PDB file of C-alpha atoms in Angstrom:
ATOM      1  CA  GLU A   1       8.586   6.540  16.971  1.00  0.00           C
ATOM      2  CA  ALA A   2       6.878   4.196  14.493  1.00  0.00           C
ATOM      3  CA  ALA A   3       3.139   4.730  14.498  1.00  0.00           C
ATOM      4  CA  VAL A   4       2.245   1.385  12.874  1.00  0.00           C
ATOM      5  CA  THR A   5       4.045  -1.674  14.182  1.00  0.00           C
ATOM      6  CA  GLN A   6       3.726  -5.294  13.180  1.00  0.00           C
ATOM      7  CA  SER A   7       4.756  -8.544  14.809  1.00  0.00           C
ATOM      8  CA  PRO A   8       6.322 -10.883  14.166  1.00  0.00           C
ATOM      9  CA  ARG A   9       8.569  -9.458  11.449  1.00  0.00           C
ATOM     10  CA  ASN A  10       9.313 -12.921  10.112  1.00  0.00           C
ATOM     11  CA  LYS A  11       7.414 -16.182  10.516  1.00  0.00           C
ATOM     12  CA  VAL A  12       7.875 -19.711   9.227  1.00  0.00           C
ATOM     13  CA  THR A  13       5.126 -22.280   9.578  1.00  0.00           C
ATOM     14  CA  VAL A  14       4.088 -25.548   7.978  1.00  0.00           C
ATOM     15  CA  THR A  15       1.090 -26.328   5.822  1.00  0.00           C
ATOM     16  CA  GLY A  16      -1.965 -26.558   8.042  1.00  0.00           C
ATOM     17  CA  GLY A  17      -0.399 -24.461  10.748  1.00  0.00           C
ATOM     18  CA  ASN A  18      -2.114 -21.710  12.705  1.00  0.00           C
ATOM     19  CA  VAL A  19      -0.651 -18.209  12.398  1.00  0.00           C
ATOM     20  CA  THR A  20      -1.627 -14.872  13.903  1.00  0.00           C
ATOM     21  CA  LEU A  21      -0.139 -11.637  12.598  1.00  0.00           C
ATOM     22  CA  SER A  22      -0.461  -8.602  14.839  1.00  0.00           C
ATOM     23  CA  CYS A  23      -0.684  -4.920  14.025  1.00  0.00           C
ATOM     24  CA  ARG A  24      -0.846  -1.948  16.369  1.00  0.00           C
ATOM     25  CA  GLN A  25      -1.242   1.706  15.408  1.00  0.00           C
ATOM     26  CA  THR A  26      -0.841   4.749  17.611  1.00  0.00           C
ATOM     27  CA  ASN A  27      -2.165   7.237  15.044  1.00  0.00           C
ATOM     28  CA  SER A  28      -5.645   7.274  16.618  1.00  0.00           C
ATOM     29  CA  HIS A  29      -6.950   6.232  13.203  1.00  0.00           C
ATOM     30  CA  ASN A  30     -10.287   4.543  12.822  1.00  0.00           C
ATOM     31  CA  TYR A  31      -9.453   2.606   9.666  1.00  0.00           C
ATOM     32  CA  MET A  32      -7.006  -0.287   9.563  1.00  0.00           C
ATOM     33  CA  TYR A  33      -6.096  -2.605   6.693  1.00  0.00           C
ATOM     34  CA  TRP A  34      -4.314  -5.844   5.970  1.00  0.00           C
ATOM     35  CA  TYR A  35      -2.606  -6.300   2.594  1.00  0.00           C
ATOM     36  CA  ARG A  36      -0.477  -8.956   1.028  1.00  0.00           C
ATOM     37  CA  GLN A  37       2.276  -8.158  -1.448  1.00  0.00           C
ATOM     38  CA  ASP A  38       3.314 -10.603  -4.143  1.00  0.00           C
ATOM     39  CA  THR A  39       5.557 -10.107  -7.152  1.00  0.00           C
ATOM     40  CA  GLY A  40       3.588  -8.846 -10.124  1.00  0.00           C
ATOM     41  CA  HIS A  41       0.506  -7.948  -8.095  1.00  0.00           C
ATOM     42  CA  GLY A  42       1.452  -4.956  -6.007  1.00  0.00           C
ATOM     43  CA  LEU A  43      -0.512  -4.854  -2.755  1.00  0.00           C
ATOM     44  CA  ARG A  44      -3.861  -6.573  -2.500  1.00  0.00           C
ATOM     45  CA  LEU A  45      -6.376  -5.876   0.234  1.00  0.00           C
ATOM     46  CA  ILE A  46      -7.299  -8.853   2.422  1.00  0.00           C
ATOM     47  CA  HIS A  47      -9.501  -7.331   5.137  1.00  0.00           C
ATOM     48  CA  TYR A  48     -10.079  -3.924   6.636  1.00  0.00           C
ATOM     49  CA  SER A  49     -11.913  -2.370   9.545  1.00  0.00           C
ATOM     50  CA  TYR A  50     -13.714   0.861  10.320  1.00  0.00           C
ATOM     51  CA  GLY A  51     -13.190   0.543  14.066  1.00  0.00           C
ATOM     52  CA  ALA A  52     -13.119  -1.779  17.052  1.00  0.00           C
ATOM     53  CA  GLY A  53     -15.388  -4.761  16.480  1.00  0.00           C
ATOM     54  CA  ASN A  54     -15.897  -3.975  12.787  1.00  0.00           C
ATOM     55  CA  LEU A  55     -14.619  -6.128   9.926  1.00  0.00           C
ATOM     56  CA  GLN A  56     -14.943  -5.633   6.174  1.00  0.00           C
ATOM     57  CA  ILE A  57     -13.988  -8.078   3.469  1.00  0.00           C
ATOM     58  CA  GLY A  58     -11.287  -7.004   1.066  1.00  0.00           C
ATOM     59  CA  ASP A  59     -10.417  -8.217  -2.410  1.00  0.00           C
ATOM     60  CA  VAL A  60      -8.543 -11.432  -1.542  1.00  0.00           C
ATOM     61  CA  PRO A  61     -10.117 -12.662   1.730  1.00  0.00           C
ATOM     62  CA  ASP A  62     -10.141 -16.436   1.135  1.00  0.00           C
ATOM     63  CA  GLY A  63      -8.198 -18.339   3.782  1.00  0.00           C
ATOM     64  CA  TYR A  64      -7.955 -15.351   6.118  1.00  0.00           C
ATOM     65  CA  LYS A  65      -9.851 -14.159   9.144  1.00  0.00           C
ATOM     66  CA  ALA A  66      -9.294 -10.892  10.935  1.00  0.00           C
ATOM     67  CA  THR A  67     -10.304  -9.334  14.196  1.00  0.00           C
ATOM     68  CA  ARG A  68     -10.182  -5.727  15.403  1.00  0.00           C
ATOM     69  CA  THR A  69     -10.121  -5.872  19.176  1.00  0.00           C
ATOM     70  CA  THR A  70      -9.476  -2.197  19.904  1.00  0.00           C
ATOM     71  CA  GLN A  71      -8.971   0.976  17.909  1.00  0.00           C
ATOM     72  CA  GLU A  72      -5.226   0.265  18.062  1.00  0.00           C
ATOM     73  CA  ASP A  73      -5.065  -3.476  17.380  1.00  0.00           C
ATOM     74  CA  PHE A  74      -5.896  -5.439  14.235  1.00  0.00           C
ATOM     75  CA  PHE A  75      -5.053  -9.127  13.858  1.00  0.00           C
ATOM     76  CA  LEU A  76      -4.852 -11.335  10.781  1.00  0.00           C
ATOM     77  CA  LEU A  77      -5.535 -15.031  11.336  1.00  0.00           C
ATOM     78  CA  LEU A  78      -4.478 -17.927   9.128  1.00  0.00           C
ATOM     79  CA  GLU A  79      -6.084 -20.992  10.713  1.00  0.00           C
ATOM     80  CA  LEU A  80      -4.944 -23.543   8.122  1.00  0.00           C
ATOM     81  CA  ALA A  81      -1.943 -22.023   6.437  1.00  0.00           C
ATOM     82  CA  SER A  82      -1.160 -23.054   2.863  1.00  0.00           C
ATOM     83  CA  PRO A  83       1.968 -22.460   0.742  1.00  0.00           C
ATOM     84  CA  SER A  84      -0.034 -20.034  -1.430  1.00  0.00           C
ATOM     85  CA  GLN A  85      -0.169 -17.744   1.596  1.00  0.00           C
ATOM     86  CA  THR A  86       3.585 -17.309   1.588  1.00  0.00           C
ATOM     87  CA  SER A  87       3.851 -13.568   1.138  1.00  0.00           C
ATOM     88  CA  LEU A  88       4.826 -10.215   2.590  1.00  0.00           C
ATOM     89  CA  TYR A  89       1.995  -8.855   4.739  1.00  0.00           C
ATOM     90  CA  PHE A  90       1.456  -5.182   5.448  1.00  0.00           C
ATOM     91  CA  CYS A  91      -0.825  -3.486   7.903  1.00  0.00           C
ATOM     92  CA  ALA A  92      -1.899   0.119   7.415  1.00  0.00           C
ATOM     93  CA  SER A  93      -4.048   2.733   9.089  1.00  0.00           C
ATOM     94  CA  SER A  94      -5.778   5.881   7.905  1.00  0.00           C
ATOM     95  CA  ASP A  95      -8.129   8.626   8.982  1.00  0.00           C
ATOM     96  CA  PRO A  96     -10.626   9.407   6.220  1.00  0.00           C
ATOM     97  CA  TRP A  97     -12.063  12.267   8.273  1.00  0.00           C
ATOM     98  CA  GLY A  98      -8.711  14.038   8.423  1.00  0.00           C
ATOM     99  CA  PRO A  99      -7.410  16.618   5.948  1.00  0.00           C
ATOM    100  CA  GLN A 100      -6.201  13.864   3.656  1.00  0.00           C
ATOM    101  CA  ASP A 101      -6.832  10.168   3.748  1.00  0.00           C
ATOM    102  CA  THR A 102      -3.260   8.955   3.533  1.00  0.00           C
ATOM    103  CA  GLN A 103      -2.567   5.347   4.445  1.00  0.00           C
ATOM    104  CA  TYR A 104       0.375   4.754   6.795  1.00  0.00           C
ATOM    105  CA  PHE A 105       2.037   1.378   6.602  1.00  0.00           C
ATOM    106  CA  GLY A 106       3.775  -0.861   9.090  1.00  0.00           C
ATOM    107  CA  PRO A 107       7.163  -2.458   8.325  1.00  0.00           C
ATOM    108  CA  GLY A 108       5.680  -5.719   7.052  1.00  0.00           C
ATOM    109  CA  THR A 109       5.734  -9.375   8.109  1.00  0.00           C
ATOM    110  CA  ARG A 110       7.366 -12.008   5.914  1.00  0.00           C
ATOM    111  CA  LEU A 111       5.493 -15.304   6.145  1.00  0.00           C
ATOM    112  CA  LEU A 112       6.821 -18.550   4.741  1.00  0.00           C
ATOM    113  CA  VAL A 113       4.515 -21.561   4.666  1.00  0.00           C
ATOM    114  CA  LEU A 114       6.394 -24.790   4.017  1.00  0.00           C
TER     115      LEU A 114
ATOM    116  CA  GLY B   1      -3.945  -5.211 -11.082  1.00  0.00           C
ATOM    117  CA  ASP B   2      -5.361  -4.381 -14.480  1.00  0.00           C
ATOM    118  CA  LYS B   3      -7.592  -1.650 -13.055  1.00  0.00           C
ATOM    119  CA  VAL B   4      -4.465   0.308 -12.156  1.00  0.00           C
ATOM    120  CA  LYS B   5      -1.712  -0.105 -14.704  1.00  0.00           C
ATOM    121  CA  GLN B   6       1.750   1.289 -14.043  1.00  0.00           C
ATOM    122  CA  SER B   7       4.439   1.959 -16.596  1.00  0.00           C
ATOM    123  CA  PRO B   8       7.208   1.260 -17.050  1.00  0.00           C
ATOM    124  CA  SER B   9       7.489  -1.890 -14.963  1.00  0.00           C
ATOM    125  CA  ALA B  10      11.200  -1.274 -14.463  1.00  0.00           C
ATOM    126  CA  LEU B  11      13.522   1.643 -15.094  1.00  0.00           C
ATOM    127  CA  SER B  12      17.214   2.366 -14.759  1.00  0.00           C
ATOM    128  CA  LEU B  13      18.377   5.971 -14.412  1.00  0.00           C
ATOM    129  CA  GLN B  14      21.718   7.662 -14.325  1.00  0.00           C
ATOM    130  CA  GLU B  15      22.249   9.783 -11.232  1.00  0.00           C
ATOM    131  CA  GLY B  16      21.276  13.393 -11.898  1.00  0.00           C
ATOM    132  CA  THR B  17      18.810  12.652 -14.706  1.00  0.00           C
ATOM    133  CA  ASN B  18      15.042  13.086 -14.820  1.00  0.00           C
ATOM    134  CA  SER B  19      12.220  10.679 -15.500  1.00  0.00           C
ATOM    135  CA  ALA B  20       8.501  10.158 -15.208  1.00  0.00           C
ATOM    136  CA  LEU B  21       6.399   7.263 -14.040  1.00  0.00           C
ATOM    137  CA  ARG B  22       2.825   6.807 -15.106  1.00  0.00           C
ATOM    138  CA  CYS B  23      -0.302   5.232 -13.741  1.00  0.00           C
ATOM    139  CA  ASN B  24      -3.399   4.628 -15.902  1.00  0.00           C
ATOM    140  CA  PHE B  25      -6.790   3.820 -14.414  1.00  0.00           C
ATOM    141  CA  SER B  26      -9.344   1.775 -16.302  1.00  0.00           C
ATOM    142  CA  ILE B  27     -12.199   3.111 -14.208  1.00  0.00           C
ATOM    143  CA  ALA B  28     -12.731   6.545 -12.620  1.00  0.00           C
ATOM    144  CA  ALA B  29     -10.553   7.298  -9.613  1.00  0.00           C
ATOM    145  CA  THR B  30     -11.337  10.017  -7.086  1.00  0.00           C
ATOM    146  CA  THR B  31      -7.971  10.200  -5.327  1.00  0.00           C
ATOM    147  CA  VAL B  32      -4.505   8.799  -5.965  1.00  0.00           C
ATOM    148  CA  GLN B  33      -1.650   7.976  -3.623  1.00  0.00           C
ATOM    149  CA  TRP B  34       1.979   7.332  -4.563  1.00  0.00           C
ATOM    150  CA  PHE B  35       4.243   5.206  -2.378  1.00  0.00           C
ATOM    151  CA  LEU B  36       7.911   4.300  -2.417  1.00  0.00           C
ATOM    152  CA  GLN B  37       9.010   0.919  -1.176  1.00  0.00           C
ATOM    153  CA  ASN B  38      12.696   1.087  -0.334  1.00  0.00           C
ATOM    154  CA  PRO B  39      15.078  -1.843  -0.883  1.00  0.00           C
ATOM    155  CA  ARG B  40      14.523  -2.917   2.744  1.00  0.00           C
ATOM    156  CA  GLY B  41      10.791  -3.245   2.097  1.00  0.00           C
ATOM    157  CA  SER B  42       9.417  -0.257   3.984  1.00  0.00           C
ATOM    158  CA  LEU B  43       6.529   1.607   2.346  1.00  0.00           C
ATOM    159  CA  MET B  44       6.519   5.384   2.520  1.00  0.00           C
ATOM    160  CA  ASN B  45       3.732   7.631   1.338  1.00  0.00           C
ATOM    161  CA  LEU B  46       4.927  10.234  -1.170  1.00  0.00           C
ATOM    162  CA  PHE B  47       1.767  11.978  -2.297  1.00  0.00           C
ATOM    163  CA  TYR B  48      -1.934  12.029  -1.674  1.00  0.00           C
ATOM    164  CA  LEU B  49      -3.707  13.653  -4.625  1.00  0.00           C
ATOM    165  CA  VAL B  50      -7.112  14.868  -5.565  1.00  0.00           C
ATOM    166  CA  PRO B  51      -7.208  16.061  -9.206  1.00  0.00           C
ATOM    167  CA  GLY B  52      -4.349  18.512  -9.613  1.00  0.00           C
ATOM    168  CA  THR B  53      -0.637  18.602  -8.916  1.00  0.00           C
ATOM    169  CA  LYS B  54       1.650  18.513  -5.907  1.00  0.00           C
ATOM    170  CA  GLU B  55       5.368  19.047  -5.560  1.00  0.00           C
ATOM    171  CA  ASN B  56       7.773  17.979  -2.842  1.00  0.00           C
ATOM    172  CA  GLY B  57      11.460  18.641  -3.384  1.00  0.00           C
ATOM    173  CA  ARG B  58      12.607  16.787  -6.471  1.00  0.00           C
ATOM    174  CA  LEU B  59       9.293  14.970  -6.833  1.00  0.00           C
ATOM    175  CA  LYS B  60       6.207  16.253  -8.590  1.00  0.00           C
ATOM    176  CA  SER B  61       2.975  14.409  -9.122  1.00  0.00           C
ATOM    177  CA  ALA B  62      -0.125  15.112 -11.142  1.00  0.00           C
ATOM    178  CA  PHE B  63      -3.539  13.482 -11.239  1.00  0.00           C
ATOM    179  CA  ASP B  64      -5.951  14.006 -14.113  1.00  0.00           C
ATOM    180  CA  SER B  65      -9.254  12.370 -13.206  1.00  0.00           C
ATOM    181  CA  LYS B  66     -10.885  13.153 -16.559  1.00  0.00           C
ATOM    182  CA  GLU B  67      -8.166  11.407 -18.543  1.00  0.00           C
ATOM    183  CA  SER B  68      -7.774   8.761 -15.801  1.00  0.00           C
ATOM    184  CA  TYR B  69      -4.052   8.908 -15.232  1.00  0.00           C
ATOM    185  CA  SER B  70      -1.453  10.092 -12.778  1.00  0.00           C
ATOM    186  CA  THR B  71       2.242  10.814 -13.196  1.00  0.00           C
ATOM    187  CA  LEU B  72       5.190  11.005 -10.851  1.00  0.00           C
ATOM    188  CA  HIS B  73       8.154  13.059 -12.044  1.00  0.00           C
ATOM    189  CA  ILE B  74      11.590  12.626 -10.542  1.00  0.00           C
ATOM    190  CA  ARG B  75      14.071  15.423 -11.093  1.00  0.00           C
ATOM    191  CA  ASP B  76      17.845  15.058 -10.560  1.00  0.00           C
ATOM    192  CA  ALA B  77      17.582  11.419  -9.532  1.00  0.00           C
ATOM    193  CA  GLN B  78      19.676  10.357  -6.546  1.00  0.00           C
ATOM    194  CA  LEU B  79      20.854   6.926  -5.427  1.00  0.00           C
ATOM    195  CA  GLU B  80      18.417   6.993  -2.495  1.00  0.00           C
ATOM    196  CA  ASP B  81      15.492   7.289  -4.945  1.00  0.00           C
ATOM    197  CA  SER B  82      15.993   3.623  -5.841  1.00  0.00           C
ATOM    198  CA  GLY B  83      13.150   1.315  -4.928  1.00  0.00           C
ATOM    199  CA  THR B  84       9.718   0.344  -6.162  1.00  0.00           C
ATOM    200  CA  TYR B  85       7.127   3.059  -6.740  1.00  0.00           C
ATOM    201  CA  PHE B  86       3.473   2.177  -6.357  1.00  0.00           C
ATOM    202  CA  CYS B  87       0.453   4.180  -7.282  1.00  0.00           C
ATOM    203  CA  ALA B  88      -2.896   3.411  -5.696  1.00  0.00           C
ATOM    204  CA  ALA B  89      -6.301   4.741  -6.594  1.00  0.00           C
ATOM    205  CA  GLU B  90      -9.385   5.214  -4.497  1.00  0.00           C
ATOM    206  CA  GLY B  91     -12.797   5.372  -6.059  1.00  0.00           C
ATOM    207  CA  ALA B  92     -16.199   3.880  -5.477  1.00  0.00           C
ATOM    208  CA  MET B  93     -16.262   2.458  -8.972  1.00  0.00           C
ATOM    209  CA  LEU B  94     -12.819   0.885  -8.664  1.00  0.00           C
ATOM    210  CA  SER B  95     -13.194  -0.823  -5.328  1.00  0.00           C
ATOM    211  CA  GLY B  96     -16.936  -0.856  -4.750  1.00  0.00           C
ATOM    212  CA  SER B  97     -16.582   0.547  -1.276  1.00  0.00           C
ATOM    213  CA  PHE B  98     -15.499   3.623   0.549  1.00  0.00           C
ATOM    214  CA  ASN B  99     -11.827   4.168   1.238  1.00  0.00           C
ATOM    215  CA  LYS B 100     -10.388   1.066  -0.406  1.00  0.00           C
ATOM    216  CA  LEU B 101      -7.240   1.500  -2.432  1.00  0.00           C
ATOM    217  CA  THR B 102      -6.421  -0.464  -5.555  1.00  0.00           C
ATOM    218  CA  PHE B 103      -2.689  -0.713  -6.179  1.00  0.00           C
ATOM    219  CA  GLY B 104      -0.734  -0.969  -9.378  1.00  0.00           C
ATOM    220  CA  ALA B 105       1.966  -3.617  -9.745  1.00  0.00           C
ATOM    221  CA  GLY B 106       4.738  -1.057  -9.239  1.00  0.00           C
ATOM    222  CA  THR B 107       7.678   0.449 -11.124  1.00  0.00           C
ATOM    223  CA  ARG B 108      11.048  -0.806 -10.015  1.00  0.00           C
ATOM    224  CA  LEU B 109      13.563   2.060 -10.233  1.00  0.00           C
ATOM    225  CA  ALA B 110      17.315   1.680 -10.058  1.00  0.00           C
ATOM    226  CA  VAL B 111      19.421   4.834  -9.922  1.00  0.00           C
ATOM    227  CA  CYS B 112      23.021   4.208 -10.931  1.00  0.00           C
ATOM    228  CA  PRO B 113      26.116   6.331 -10.253  1.00  0.00           C
TER     229      PRO B 113
END
């Protein structure tokens, strides 16, 4: 059973639209991450969290908000979507206190902003 | 990005042959992870490395923190090895914060019959 799930898997919105991407992990991990993947850039970190109620700014945070409501759930918010935010979004979780700090990824959400 | 540079950017292999992918870091890395993104887009972790080597089946990876590079060797390539391979480095100097990974742009591998 998948330990990191994302919804929706695909989303189309218009410029200025409001989008929420959801991520849930059942790994009991404290750390969760949101990345975007674009051709030529690999994955770039948007926001991450150490635990419920915590939020840390990543490398490409502009235009994004995030909220970690529980240990399991991490949301990425695009309040005024722009075409430049068309991308493939991945959520991940990890446990840095475990034997190795491997990041486990969800299946991704494809977002198209028209 | 430029802090983690992968080579080659793309590679085509005949089934049954061997190859190596490389990742160079411009600043000190403390750990390295290698991922495979399959053609459907799913990301799978292959290796988590502190300085040293690890082997798993036909895959072997090495991380040399002094020389700031990591390699991923593929032996007897199979069709299911096709996809994009990403390396990612963790290090306080690279990301400025604990536990953040910086990814390379990836190596797109196609294994042909």
